[in-house]
Coordinates of C-alpha atoms and ligand atoms in Angstrom, one line a residue:
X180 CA 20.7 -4.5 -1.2
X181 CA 17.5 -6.4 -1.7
X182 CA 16.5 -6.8 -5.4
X183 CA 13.6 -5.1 -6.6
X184 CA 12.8 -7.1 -9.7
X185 CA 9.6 -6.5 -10.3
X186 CA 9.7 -2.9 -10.0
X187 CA 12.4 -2.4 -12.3
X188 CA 10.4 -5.1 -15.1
X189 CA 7.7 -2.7 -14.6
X190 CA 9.4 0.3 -15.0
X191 CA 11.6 -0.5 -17.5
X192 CA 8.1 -1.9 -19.7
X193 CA 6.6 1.1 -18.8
X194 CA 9.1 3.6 -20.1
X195 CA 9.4 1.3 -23.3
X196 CA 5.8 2.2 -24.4
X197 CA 5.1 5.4 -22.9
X198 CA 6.6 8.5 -23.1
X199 CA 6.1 9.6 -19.0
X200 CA 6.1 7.1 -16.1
X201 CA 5.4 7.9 -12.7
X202 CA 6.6 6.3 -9.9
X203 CA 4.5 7.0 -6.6
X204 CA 4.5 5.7 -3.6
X205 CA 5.0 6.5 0.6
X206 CA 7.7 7.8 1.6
X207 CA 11.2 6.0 2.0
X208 CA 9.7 2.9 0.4
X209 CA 12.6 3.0 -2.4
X210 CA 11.4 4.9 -5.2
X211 CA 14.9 6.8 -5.3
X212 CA 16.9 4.0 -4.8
X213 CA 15.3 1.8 -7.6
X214 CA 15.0 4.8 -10.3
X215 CA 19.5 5.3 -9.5
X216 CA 19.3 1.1 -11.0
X217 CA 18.6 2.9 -14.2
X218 CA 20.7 6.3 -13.6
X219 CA 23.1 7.2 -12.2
X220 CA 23.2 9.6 -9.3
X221 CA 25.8 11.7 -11.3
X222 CA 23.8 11.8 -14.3
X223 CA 22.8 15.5 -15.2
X224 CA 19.4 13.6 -16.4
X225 CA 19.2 13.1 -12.8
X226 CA 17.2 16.0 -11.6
X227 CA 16.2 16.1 -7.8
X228 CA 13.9 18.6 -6.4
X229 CA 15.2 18.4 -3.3
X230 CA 18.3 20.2 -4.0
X231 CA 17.4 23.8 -4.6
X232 CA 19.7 24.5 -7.4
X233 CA 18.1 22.1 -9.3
X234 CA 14.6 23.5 -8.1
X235 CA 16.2 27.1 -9.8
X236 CA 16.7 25.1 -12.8
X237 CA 13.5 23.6 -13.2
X238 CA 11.5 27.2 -12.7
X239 CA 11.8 27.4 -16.4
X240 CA 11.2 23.9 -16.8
X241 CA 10.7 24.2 -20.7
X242 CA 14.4 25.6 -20.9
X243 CA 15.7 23.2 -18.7
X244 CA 14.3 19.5 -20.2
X245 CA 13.8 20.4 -24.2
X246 CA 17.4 19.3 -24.9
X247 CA 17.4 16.6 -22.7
X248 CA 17.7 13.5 -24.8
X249 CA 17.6 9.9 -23.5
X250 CA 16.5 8.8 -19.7
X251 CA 15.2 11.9 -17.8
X252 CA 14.6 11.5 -13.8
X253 CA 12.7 13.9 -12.0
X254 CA 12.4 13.3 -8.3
X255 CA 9.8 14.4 -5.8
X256 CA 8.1 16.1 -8.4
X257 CA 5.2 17.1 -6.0
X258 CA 7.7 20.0 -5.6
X259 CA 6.9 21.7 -8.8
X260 CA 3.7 21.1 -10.1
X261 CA 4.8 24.0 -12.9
X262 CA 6.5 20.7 -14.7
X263 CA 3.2 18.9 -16.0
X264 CA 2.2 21.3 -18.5
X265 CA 5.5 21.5 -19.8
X266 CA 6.0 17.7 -19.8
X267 CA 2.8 17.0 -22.2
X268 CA 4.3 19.3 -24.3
X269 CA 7.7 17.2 -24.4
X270 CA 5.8 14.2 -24.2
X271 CA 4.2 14.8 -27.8
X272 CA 7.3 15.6 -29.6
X273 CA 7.2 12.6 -32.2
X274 CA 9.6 11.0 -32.3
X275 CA 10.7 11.8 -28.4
X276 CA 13.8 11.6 -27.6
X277 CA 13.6 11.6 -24.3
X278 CA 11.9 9.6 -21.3
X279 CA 10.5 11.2 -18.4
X280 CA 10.8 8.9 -14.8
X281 CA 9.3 11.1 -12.7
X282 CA 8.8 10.1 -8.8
X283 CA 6.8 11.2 -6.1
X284 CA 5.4 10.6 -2.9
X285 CA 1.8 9.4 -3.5
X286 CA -0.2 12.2 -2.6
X287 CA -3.8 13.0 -4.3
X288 CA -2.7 16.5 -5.6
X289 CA 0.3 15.0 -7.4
X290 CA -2.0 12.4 -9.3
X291 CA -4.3 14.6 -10.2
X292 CA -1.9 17.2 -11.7
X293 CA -0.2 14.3 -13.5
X294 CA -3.7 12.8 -14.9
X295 CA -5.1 16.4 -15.8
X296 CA -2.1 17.3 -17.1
X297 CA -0.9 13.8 -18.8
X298 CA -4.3 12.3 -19.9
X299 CA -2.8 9.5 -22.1
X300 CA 0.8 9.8 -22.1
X301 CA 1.0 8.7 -18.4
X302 CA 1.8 5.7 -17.0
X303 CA 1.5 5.4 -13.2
X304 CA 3.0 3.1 -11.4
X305 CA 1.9 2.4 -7.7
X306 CA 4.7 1.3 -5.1
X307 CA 5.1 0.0 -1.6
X308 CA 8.5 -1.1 0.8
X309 CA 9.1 -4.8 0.0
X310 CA 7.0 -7.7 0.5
X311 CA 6.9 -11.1 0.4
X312 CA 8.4 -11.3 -2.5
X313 CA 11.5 -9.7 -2.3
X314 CA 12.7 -10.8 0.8
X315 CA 14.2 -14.2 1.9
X316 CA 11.9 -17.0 2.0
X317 CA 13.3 -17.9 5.7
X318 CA 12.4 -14.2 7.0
X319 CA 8.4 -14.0 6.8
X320 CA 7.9 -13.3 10.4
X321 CA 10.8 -10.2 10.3
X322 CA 8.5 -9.0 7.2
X323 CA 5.7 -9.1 9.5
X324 CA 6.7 -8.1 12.4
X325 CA 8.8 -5.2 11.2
X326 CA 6.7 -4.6 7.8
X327 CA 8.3 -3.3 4.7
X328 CA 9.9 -0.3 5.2
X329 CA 13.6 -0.7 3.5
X330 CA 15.1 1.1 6.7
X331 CA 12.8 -0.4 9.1
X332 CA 12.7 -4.4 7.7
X333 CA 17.1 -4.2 7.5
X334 CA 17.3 -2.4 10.5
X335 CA 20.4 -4.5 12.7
X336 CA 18.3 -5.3 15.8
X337 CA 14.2 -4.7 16.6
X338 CA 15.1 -1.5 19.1
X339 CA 16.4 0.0 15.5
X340 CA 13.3 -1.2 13.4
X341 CA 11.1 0.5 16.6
X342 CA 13.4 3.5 16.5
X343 CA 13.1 4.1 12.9
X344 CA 9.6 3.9 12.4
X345 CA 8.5 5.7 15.5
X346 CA 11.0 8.9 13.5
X347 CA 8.6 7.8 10.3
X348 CA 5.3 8.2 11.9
X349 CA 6.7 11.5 13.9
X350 CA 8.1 13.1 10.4
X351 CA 4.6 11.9 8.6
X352 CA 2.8 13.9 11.1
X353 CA 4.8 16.5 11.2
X354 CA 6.2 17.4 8.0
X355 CA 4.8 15.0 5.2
X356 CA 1.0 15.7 5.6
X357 CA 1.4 19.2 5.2
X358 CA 3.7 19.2 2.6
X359 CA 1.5 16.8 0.9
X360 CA -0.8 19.8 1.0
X361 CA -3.3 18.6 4.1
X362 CA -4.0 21.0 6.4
X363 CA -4.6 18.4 9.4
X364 CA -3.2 19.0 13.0
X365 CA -0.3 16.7 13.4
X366 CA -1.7 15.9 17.2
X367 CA -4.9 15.4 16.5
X368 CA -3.7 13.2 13.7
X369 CA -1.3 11.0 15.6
X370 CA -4.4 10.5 18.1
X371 CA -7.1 9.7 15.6
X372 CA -4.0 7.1 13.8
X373 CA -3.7 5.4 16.9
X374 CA -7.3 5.3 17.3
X375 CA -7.6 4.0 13.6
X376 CA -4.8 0.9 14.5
X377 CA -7.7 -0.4 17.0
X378 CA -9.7 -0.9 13.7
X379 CA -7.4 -2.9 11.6
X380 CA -9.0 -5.6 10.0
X381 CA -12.6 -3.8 11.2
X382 CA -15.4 -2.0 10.3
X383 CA -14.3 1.5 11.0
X384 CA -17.5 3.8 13.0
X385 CA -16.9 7.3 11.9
X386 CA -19.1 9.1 14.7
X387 CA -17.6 6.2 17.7
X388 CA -14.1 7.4 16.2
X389 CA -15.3 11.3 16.2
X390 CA -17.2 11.2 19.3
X391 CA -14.1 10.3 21.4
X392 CA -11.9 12.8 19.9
X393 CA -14.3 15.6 20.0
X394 CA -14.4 16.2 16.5
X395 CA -17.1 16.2 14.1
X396 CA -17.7 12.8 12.2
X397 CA -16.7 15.0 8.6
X398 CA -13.4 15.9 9.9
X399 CA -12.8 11.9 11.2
X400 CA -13.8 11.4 7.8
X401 CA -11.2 13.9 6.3
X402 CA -8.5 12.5 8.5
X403 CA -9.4 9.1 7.3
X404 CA -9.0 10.2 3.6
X405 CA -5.6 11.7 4.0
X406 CA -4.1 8.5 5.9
X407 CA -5.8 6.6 2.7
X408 CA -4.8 9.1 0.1
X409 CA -1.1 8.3 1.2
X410 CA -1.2 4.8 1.0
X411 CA -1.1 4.6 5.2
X412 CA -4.3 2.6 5.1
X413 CA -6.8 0.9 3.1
X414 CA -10.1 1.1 3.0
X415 CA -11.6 -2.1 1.9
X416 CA -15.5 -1.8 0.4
X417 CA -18.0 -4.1 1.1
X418 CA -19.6 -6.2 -1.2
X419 CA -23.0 -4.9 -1.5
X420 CA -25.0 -6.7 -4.5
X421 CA -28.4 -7.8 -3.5
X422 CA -28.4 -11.1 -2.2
X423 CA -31.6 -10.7 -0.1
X424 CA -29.9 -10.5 3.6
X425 CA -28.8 -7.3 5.7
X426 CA -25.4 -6.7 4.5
X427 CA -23.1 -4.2 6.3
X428 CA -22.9 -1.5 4.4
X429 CA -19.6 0.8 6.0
X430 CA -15.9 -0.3 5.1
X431 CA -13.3 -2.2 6.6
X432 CA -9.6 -0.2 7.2
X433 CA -6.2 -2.4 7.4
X434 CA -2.9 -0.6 7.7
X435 CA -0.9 -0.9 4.4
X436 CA 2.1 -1.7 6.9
X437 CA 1.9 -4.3 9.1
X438 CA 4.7 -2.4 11.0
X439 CA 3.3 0.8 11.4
X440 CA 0.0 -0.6 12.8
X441 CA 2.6 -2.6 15.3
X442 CA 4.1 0.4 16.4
X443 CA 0.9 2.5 17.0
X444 CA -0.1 -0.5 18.9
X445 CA 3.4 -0.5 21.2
X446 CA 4.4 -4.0 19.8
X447 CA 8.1 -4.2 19.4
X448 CA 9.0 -7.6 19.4
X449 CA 8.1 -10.9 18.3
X450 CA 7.3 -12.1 22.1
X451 CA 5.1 -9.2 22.6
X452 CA 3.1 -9.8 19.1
X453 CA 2.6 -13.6 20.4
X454 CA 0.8 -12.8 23.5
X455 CA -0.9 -9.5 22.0
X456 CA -4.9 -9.3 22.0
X457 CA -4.8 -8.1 18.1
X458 CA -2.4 -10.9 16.9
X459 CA -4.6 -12.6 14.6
X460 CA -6.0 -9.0 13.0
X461 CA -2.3 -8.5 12.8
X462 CA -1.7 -11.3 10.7
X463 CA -5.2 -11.0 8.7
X464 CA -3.8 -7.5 7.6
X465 CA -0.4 -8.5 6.6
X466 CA -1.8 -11.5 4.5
X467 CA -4.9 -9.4 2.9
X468 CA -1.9 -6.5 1.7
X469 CA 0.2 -9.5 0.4
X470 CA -2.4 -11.7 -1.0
X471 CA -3.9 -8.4 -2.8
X472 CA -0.5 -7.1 -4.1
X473 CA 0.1 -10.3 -5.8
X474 CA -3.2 -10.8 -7.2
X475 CA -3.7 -7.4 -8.5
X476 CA -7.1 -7.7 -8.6
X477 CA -9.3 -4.1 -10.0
X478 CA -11.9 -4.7 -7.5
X479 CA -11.9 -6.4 -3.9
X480 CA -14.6 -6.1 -1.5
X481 CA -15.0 -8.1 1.9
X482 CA -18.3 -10.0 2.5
X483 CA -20.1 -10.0 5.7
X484 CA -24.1 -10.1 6.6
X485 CA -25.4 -8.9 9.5
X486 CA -26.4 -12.0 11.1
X487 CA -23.2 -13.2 11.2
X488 CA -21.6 -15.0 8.2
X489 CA -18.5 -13.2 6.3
X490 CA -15.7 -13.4 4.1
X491 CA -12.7 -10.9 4.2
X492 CA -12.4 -10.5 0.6
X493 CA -14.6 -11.2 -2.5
X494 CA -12.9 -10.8 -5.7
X495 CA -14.4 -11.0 -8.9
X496 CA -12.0 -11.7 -11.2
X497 CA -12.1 -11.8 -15.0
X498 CA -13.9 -15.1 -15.6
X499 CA -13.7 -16.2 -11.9
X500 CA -15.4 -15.3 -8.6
X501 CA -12.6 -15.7 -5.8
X502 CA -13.2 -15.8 -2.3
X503 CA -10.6 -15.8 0.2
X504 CA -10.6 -16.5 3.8
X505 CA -7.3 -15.5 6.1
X506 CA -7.1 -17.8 9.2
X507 CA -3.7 -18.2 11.5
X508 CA -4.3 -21.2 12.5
X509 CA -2.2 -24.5 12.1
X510 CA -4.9 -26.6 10.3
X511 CA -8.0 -24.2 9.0
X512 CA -11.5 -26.7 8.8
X513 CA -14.6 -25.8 6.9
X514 CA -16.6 -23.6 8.8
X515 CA -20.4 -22.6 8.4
X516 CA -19.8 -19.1 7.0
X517 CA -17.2 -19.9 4.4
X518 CA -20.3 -22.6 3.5
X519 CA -22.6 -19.9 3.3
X520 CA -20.7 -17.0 1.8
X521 CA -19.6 -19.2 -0.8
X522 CA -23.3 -20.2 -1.7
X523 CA -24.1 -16.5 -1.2
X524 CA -21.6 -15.4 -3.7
X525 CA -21.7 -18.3 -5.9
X526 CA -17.7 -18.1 -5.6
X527 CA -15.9 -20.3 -8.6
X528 CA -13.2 -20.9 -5.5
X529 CA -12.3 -20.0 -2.1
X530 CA -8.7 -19.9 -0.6
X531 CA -8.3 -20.4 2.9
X532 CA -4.7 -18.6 3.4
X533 CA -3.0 -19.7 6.5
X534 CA 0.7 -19.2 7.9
X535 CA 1.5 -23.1 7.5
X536 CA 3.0 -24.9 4.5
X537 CA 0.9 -27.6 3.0
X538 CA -1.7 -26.6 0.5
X539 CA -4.9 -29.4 0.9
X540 CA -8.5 -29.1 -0.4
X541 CA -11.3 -29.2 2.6
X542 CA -14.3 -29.3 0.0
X543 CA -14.9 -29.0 -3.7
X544 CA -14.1 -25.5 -4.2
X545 CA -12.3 -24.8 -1.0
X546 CA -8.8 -25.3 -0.6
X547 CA -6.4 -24.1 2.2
X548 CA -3.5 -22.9 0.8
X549 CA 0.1 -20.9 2.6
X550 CA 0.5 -17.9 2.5
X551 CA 3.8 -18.0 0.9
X552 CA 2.5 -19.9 -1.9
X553 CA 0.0 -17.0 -3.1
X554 CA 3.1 -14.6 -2.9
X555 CA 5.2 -16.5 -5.1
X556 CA 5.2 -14.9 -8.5
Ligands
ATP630 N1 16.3 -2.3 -2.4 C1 16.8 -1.8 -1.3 N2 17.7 -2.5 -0.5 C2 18.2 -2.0 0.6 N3 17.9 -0.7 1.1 C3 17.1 0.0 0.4 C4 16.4 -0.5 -0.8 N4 15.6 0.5 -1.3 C5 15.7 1.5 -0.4 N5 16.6 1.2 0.6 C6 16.9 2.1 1.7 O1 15.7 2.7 2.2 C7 15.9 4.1 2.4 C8 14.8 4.8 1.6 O2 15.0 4.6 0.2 P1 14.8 5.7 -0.8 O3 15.5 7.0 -0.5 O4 15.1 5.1 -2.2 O5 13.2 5.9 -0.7 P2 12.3 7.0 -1.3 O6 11.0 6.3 -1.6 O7 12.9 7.7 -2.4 O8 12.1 8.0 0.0 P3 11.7 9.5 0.0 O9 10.2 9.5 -0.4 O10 11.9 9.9 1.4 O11 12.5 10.2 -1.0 C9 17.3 4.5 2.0 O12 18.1 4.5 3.2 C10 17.7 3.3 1.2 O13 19.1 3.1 1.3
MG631 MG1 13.4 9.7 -2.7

C-alpha cells in the first residue's frame, strides 16, 4: 500500500473546517481507497452508489442522511445528483453533526451540481494517481514510464501495466464518457485521443486535427473539452500580455498521465521509450504535471513568440515571476531563448528542471535544478 499523506492531511483539514468535502478525480486514481483510511468499508456511514441497495436508500436522500451523525461517505456521487439539494440543507444544520466526504469521478456536471448546489459549504478537493511524491525515491523512471495509475504503476511486470491501462482507456471510451454524461462516439474518440498524444507537449491545431478525422473543427473542439473536463489532458494557456512581439496565441495540450500518452503512443517498455521519436516531449510532460502539482500555482501559462524564443511555463506567483524551462539533458547550458524570455517576462527566476541530480546556477537568476528536488515537499 503506498501512503497517501498528503491526501489524507488535506482531507482530514478539509472536513475539520467545512461541513462538505469533495473528493474528485479520474477514475481508479484512489479516491475509494483513501476515503476507507478514514472509514471503514463496514461502516453504515459508508454509503456507495454503486451498490443498488444503497442507491434505493438514497432516493429519499433526506430520510436516509438526517440522522446520520459523525463521518458520512458518499461514493460516486455523480450517481444521484438528487443528493446536493438535500446536502445544503444538512450542511446548515448548526451545530452539524455530521460530515459529508463525498467522492466522485471528476466530471463537469458533478462540479457544477456540487457548486450550484453547495456555494460556500464546499470544499473541493482535486486528485490524481500518485506522483513523485508518493513513490520510492529509487523508482522515478517506473513512475514515468508507467505513470500513476495505482493499478498500472504496481502492476508485477510492464506486459501488466500495458494490459491494465489499455482495459483503462477501452472502459473510458466505452463506458466512462457516457456515463459522465458526454454524448461522444467512443471510436471516433479513441481516434481523435490517439491523434491528441501526437500533440503532447504542442500547440494543438483544431481544424489540422478535424480535417483528418472528417469532423468539423467545433466537434474536435468538443472532444477536446471532454478529454480535459476529465482530467485526461491539460490544456496549458499561453501567456499573452503585450510584450510588443507576435506571440502564439492557441494552447499547448500535455496528457495528465505520462502513461496513458505512452500507451496511445505503443510504448511499453523502457527500451522502446529510449529510442522513441517523442522521448523528450515525454519527459517534458511528466516533469510540467509534477513540477505543477507541487507548486500549486493558480495560474500557469507557457511562453513562446513567433520568431522563435519560448519558455514552457510562466508562472506568476504571489510576489514572484517564475519561469521554468524542462530540458532532459545531462548538463542544461544557458541558451538564447531562456536569455530572452526571461528579459521578456522580466522573470524574478528561472528553473531549468532536468532528470540529473545536482542543482547549480548557470547565470544570476537561472539555476538548473532536478527534478526530484522540486517534488520534494
Ligand atoms: N494507495 C494505494 N496503494 C496501493 N494500491 C492502491 C492505492 N490506492 C488505490 N489502489 C488500488 O488502485 C485501484 C483503484 O483504487 P480505488 O478503487 O480506490 O480508486 P477510485 O478512484 O475509487 O476508482 P473508481 O473511480 O473506479 O471508483 C484499486 O485496485 C486499489 O486497490
Ligand atoms: Mg471508487
Amino acid at each position: 500500500m503506498v501512503a497517501r499523506t498528503q491526501y489524507l492531511h488535506r482531507l482530514r483539514q478539509g472536513l475539520a473546517r467545512s461541513p462538505v468535502v469533495m473528493l474528485l478525480g479520474p477514475r481508479q486514481c484512489g479516491k475509494t481507497t483513501l476515503a476507507r483510511q478514514l472509514i471503514s468499508a463496514e461502516s453504515p456511514n459508508y454509503l456507495d452508489l454503486e451498490d443498488p441497495a444503497v442507491a434505493a436508500l438514497l432516493g429519499q436522500p433526506m430520510t436516509a442522511l438526517q440522522s446520520r451523525r459523525g463521518l458520512v461517505v458518499i461514493d460516486e456521487a455523480q450517481r444521484q445528483p438528487g443528493i446536493f439539494p438535500v446536502l445544503r440543507v444538512l450542511a446548515d444544520r448548526a451545530p452539524s453533526p455530521a460530515a459529508f466526504l463525498i467522492l466522485g469521478s471528476a466530471s463537469p456536471k458533478l462540479s457544477r451540481q456540487a457548486s450550484e448546489s453547495l456555494a460556500g459549504r464546499v470544499e473541493i478537493i482535486a486528485m490524481r494517481g500518485f506522483g513523485l511524491d508518493e513513490v520510492p525515491a529509487s523508482e522515478p523512471d517506473l513512475l514515468w514510464l508507467r505513470g500513476g495509475f495505482p493499478r498500472s504503476f504496481l502492476a508485477r511486470s510492464d506486459a501488466d501495466s500495458v494490459q491494465w491501462r489499455r482495459d483503462f482507456v477501452r472502459t473510458y471510451l466505452e463506458r466512462d464518457l457516457a456515463n459522465l454524461g458526454f454524448g461522444l462516439s467512443p471510436a471516433r474518440m479513441g481516434r481523435f485521443w490517439t491523434m491528441v498524444s501526437h500533440y503532447h507537449g504542442q500547440v494543438w491545431n483544431a481544424s489540422e486535427t478535424a480535417a483528418s478525422l472528417g469532423i468539423a473543427p467545433n466537434t474536435a473542439r468538443s472532444y477536446l473539452d471532454a478529454l480535459e473536463q476529465t482530467d485526461m489532458i491539460r490544456r496549458l494557456q499561453p501567456w499573452s500580455a503585450n510584450v510588443g512581439k507576435r506571440l502564439v496565441k492557441t494552447p499547448k495540450i500535455y496528457f495528465r498521465d505520462s502513461g496513458v500518452f505512452h500507451t496511445l503512443q505503443g510504448i511499453r517498455s523502457a527500451s522502446d521509450l529510449q529510442t522513441h521519436p517523442k522521448l523528450g516531449a515525454s519527459w517534458e510532460g511528466f516533469a510540467l504535471e509534477e513540477t505543477l502539482h507541487a507548486l500549486q500555482p493558480q495560474e500557469a501559462y507557457f511562453y513562446a513568440v513567433h520568431s522563435g524564443s519560448e519558455l514552457d511555463l510562466f508562472l506568476p506567483l504571489p510576489g514572484r515571476r517564475l519561469g521554468v524551462a524542462f530540458k532532459r539533458q545531462d548538463a542544461p547550458v544557458l541558451t538564447r531563448s531562456m536569455h530572452i524570455a526571461s528579459t521578456d517576462l522580466a522573470l524574478d527566476e528561472l528553473w531549468v528542471i532536468y532528470p540529473g541530480k545536482r542543482e547549480y546556477r548557470l547565470a544570476d537568476k537561472v539555476i538548473v535544478r532536478p527534478l526530484s528536488a522540486v517534488t520534494q515537499v
